[in-house]
Amino acid sequence: MDAARARKIADRIQQVVAEMLERRIKDPRLGFVTVTDTRITNDLSEATVFYTVFGSEAERADSAAALESAKGLIRSEVGRQTGLRHTPTLTFTHDPLPDSARHLDGLFAEARARDAEIARRAETALPAGEADPYRKPAEESDLSEEDEDEPAEQAGRSAT
């Protein structure tokens, strides 16, 4: 099967399922469900519909039960609107991507706050040693004094 055709059919299935959930499925257990993606096998026999639910874990479980009970009605509508000889079986899977993205956003915000705290502390921080730890060439007057001291030190060393 052509991958481009499978992708088009998957997109069409996603549209049909979203329309069905919005207009025709009146199950009170169904929460605020968003169809995020649909993937279909190359032989068009199985389609996986990914969805998210805005709300708590209990609302997520209720929505999963409502989708499972409406699966037959949704599948018959998918078959009617896609015109496929064999309608693919539907599997509804909760999409963890938005939850992961929310978790990562929280981690990034925490990292930004820590970076800001470190930058704030660095503004008033003083170096641990000298302000400029690098050696600089001494001026000529300093060199002449050091040269005079060196022979005396060397003489003292050789005498011992």
Short mmCIF file of C-alpha atoms in Angstrom, two decimals:
data_model
loop_
_atom_site.label_atom_id
_atom_site.label_comp_id
_atom_site.label_asym_id
_atom_site.label_seq_id
_atom_site.Cartn_x
_atom_site.Cartn_y
_atom_site.Cartn_z
CA MET A 1 0.00 0.00 0.00
CA ASP A 2 1.18 3.49 -0.79
CA ALA A 3 2.25 5.37 2.35
CA ALA A 4 0.83 8.64 1.01
CA ARG A 5 -2.60 7.05 0.53
CA ALA A 6 -2.46 5.54 4.03
CA ARG A 7 -1.63 8.98 5.45
CA LYS A 8 -4.57 10.57 3.61
CA ILE A 9 -6.92 7.91 4.91
CA ALA A 10 -5.55 8.35 8.44
CA ASP A 11 -6.19 12.10 8.20
CA ARG A 12 -9.73 11.46 6.98
CA ILE A 13 -10.36 9.02 9.83
CA GLN A 14 -9.12 11.65 12.29
CA GLN A 15 -11.58 14.20 10.87
CA VAL A 16 -14.50 11.75 10.95
CA VAL A 17 -13.78 10.69 14.54
CA ALA A 18 -13.45 14.31 15.69
CA GLU A 19 -16.75 15.26 14.02
CA MET A 20 -18.47 12.22 15.54
CA LEU A 21 -17.24 13.10 19.02
CA GLU A 22 -18.32 16.69 18.62
CA ARG A 23 -21.76 16.17 17.07
CA ARG A 24 -23.13 12.65 17.34
CA ILE A 25 -21.76 10.98 20.46
CA LYS A 26 -23.84 12.20 23.40
CA ASP A 27 -22.38 10.01 26.14
CA PRO A 28 -22.30 11.97 29.43
CA ARG A 29 -19.05 10.23 30.40
CA LEU A 30 -17.29 11.77 27.42
CA GLY A 31 -15.25 14.71 28.64
CA PHE A 32 -13.41 17.38 26.70
CA VAL A 33 -11.71 15.03 24.20
CA THR A 34 -9.34 16.19 21.48
CA VAL A 35 -8.22 13.84 18.71
CA THR A 36 -4.51 14.54 18.29
CA ASP A 37 -3.37 11.99 15.71
CA THR A 38 -4.39 8.90 13.78
CA ARG A 39 -2.11 6.20 12.44
CA ILE A 40 -3.14 3.38 10.17
CA THR A 41 -1.31 0.22 9.15
CA ASN A 42 -0.14 -0.06 5.54
CA ASP A 43 -2.72 -2.76 4.80
CA LEU A 44 -5.47 -0.42 6.14
CA SER A 45 -6.74 -3.05 8.56
CA GLU A 46 -6.12 -1.27 11.86
CA ALA A 47 -6.27 2.39 12.82
CA THR A 48 -5.03 3.84 16.10
CA VAL A 49 -6.68 7.07 17.18
CA PHE A 50 -4.71 9.13 19.70
CA TYR A 51 -6.65 11.49 21.94
CA THR A 52 -6.22 13.72 24.96
CA VAL A 53 -8.69 14.57 27.68
CA PHE A 54 -8.71 17.88 29.50
CA GLY A 55 -9.35 17.06 33.13
CA SER A 56 -8.51 14.67 35.91
CA GLU A 57 -7.63 10.99 35.85
CA ALA A 58 -11.24 10.07 36.62
CA GLU A 59 -12.48 12.10 33.64
CA ARG A 60 -9.82 10.45 31.49
CA ALA A 61 -11.00 6.98 32.55
CA ASP A 62 -14.66 7.92 31.95
CA SER A 63 -13.82 9.26 28.49
CA ALA A 64 -11.91 6.07 27.66
CA ALA A 65 -14.95 4.00 28.64
CA ALA A 66 -17.24 6.23 26.55
CA LEU A 67 -14.97 5.94 23.50
CA GLU A 68 -14.83 2.16 23.90
CA SER A 69 -18.62 1.91 24.03
CA ALA A 70 -19.06 4.18 20.97
CA LYS A 71 -16.36 2.40 18.95
CA GLY A 72 -18.86 0.46 16.78
CA LEU A 73 -20.87 3.55 15.83
CA ILE A 74 -17.71 5.50 15.05
CA ARG A 75 -16.29 2.62 12.99
CA SER A 76 -19.44 2.33 10.88
CA GLU A 77 -19.35 6.07 10.18
CA VAL A 78 -15.64 5.87 9.27
CA GLY A 79 -16.45 3.07 6.80
CA ARG A 80 -19.31 5.03 5.28
CA GLN A 81 -17.33 8.27 4.85
CA THR A 82 -14.03 6.79 3.66
CA GLY A 83 -15.55 4.38 1.13
CA LEU A 84 -13.12 1.61 1.97
CA ARG A 85 -14.09 -1.98 1.15
CA HIS A 86 -12.93 -3.17 4.58
CA THR A 87 -13.30 -0.66 7.37
CA PRO A 88 -10.27 -0.66 9.68
CA THR A 89 -10.69 -1.63 13.30
CA LEU A 90 -10.32 1.34 15.62
CA THR A 91 -8.17 1.45 18.72
CA PHE A 92 -8.36 4.50 20.98
CA THR A 93 -5.13 5.34 22.80
CA HIS A 94 -4.54 8.15 25.24
CA ASP A 95 -1.81 10.45 23.91
CA PRO A 96 0.74 11.21 26.68
CA LEU A 97 2.49 13.90 24.62
CA PRO A 98 0.66 16.93 26.09
CA ASP A 99 1.32 15.67 29.63
CA SER A 100 5.02 15.22 28.80
CA ALA A 101 5.16 18.68 27.24
CA ARG A 102 3.54 20.20 30.34
CA HIS A 103 6.09 18.42 32.54
CA LEU A 104 8.98 19.66 30.39
CA ASP A 105 7.62 23.22 30.48
CA GLY A 106 7.67 23.02 34.28
CA LEU A 107 11.26 21.79 34.26
CA PHE A 108 12.32 24.58 31.88
CA ALA A 109 10.64 27.20 34.10
CA GLU A 110 12.47 25.80 37.14
CA ALA A 111 15.80 25.89 35.26
CA ARG A 112 15.19 29.50 34.20
CA ALA A 113 14.44 30.45 37.81
CA ARG A 114 17.64 28.79 39.02
CA ASP A 115 19.67 30.50 36.29
CA ALA A 116 18.20 33.87 37.29
CA GLU A 117 19.12 33.20 40.94
CA ILE A 118 22.70 32.30 39.97
CA ALA A 119 22.98 35.44 37.82
CA ARG A 120 21.66 37.56 40.70
CA ARG A 121 24.25 36.10 43.07
CA ALA A 122 27.04 36.53 40.50
CA GLU A 123 26.42 40.28 40.29
CA THR A 124 27.64 40.87 43.84
CA ALA A 125 30.16 38.02 44.05
CA LEU A 126 33.85 38.67 44.56
CA PRO A 127 36.64 36.47 43.20
CA ALA A 128 38.09 33.90 45.60
CA GLY A 129 41.71 34.95 45.05
CA GLU A 130 43.14 38.02 43.45
CA ALA A 131 40.93 40.03 41.16
CA ASP A 132 43.27 39.32 38.24
CA PRO A 133 44.93 35.90 38.67
CA TYR A 134 47.12 36.16 35.55
CA ARG A 135 50.80 37.15 35.70
CA LYS A 136 51.68 40.34 33.95
CA PRO A 137 55.13 41.39 32.80
CA ALA A 138 56.73 43.51 35.49
CA GLU A 139 57.87 47.03 34.80
CA GLU A 140 61.57 47.65 34.14
CA SER A 141 62.19 49.29 37.52
CA ASP A 142 60.84 46.20 39.27
CA LEU A 143 63.09 43.97 37.15
CA SER A 144 66.27 45.85 38.07
CA GLU A 145 65.56 45.44 41.81
CA GLU A 146 64.93 41.72 41.38
CA ASP A 147 68.19 41.29 39.41
CA GLU A 148 70.18 42.85 42.26
CA ASP A 149 68.60 40.52 44.83
CA GLU A 150 69.17 37.33 42.86
CA PRO A 151 73.03 37.14 43.02
CA ALA A 152 72.95 37.55 46.79
CA GLU A 153 70.42 34.78 47.11
CA GLN A 154 72.45 32.54 44.82
CA ALA A 155 75.63 33.25 46.80
CA GLY A 156 73.83 32.33 50.00
CA ARG A 157 72.65 29.06 48.52
CA SER A 158 76.05 27.99 47.28
CA ALA A 159 77.67 28.66 50.67
CA THR A 160 75.42 26.19 52.42
#
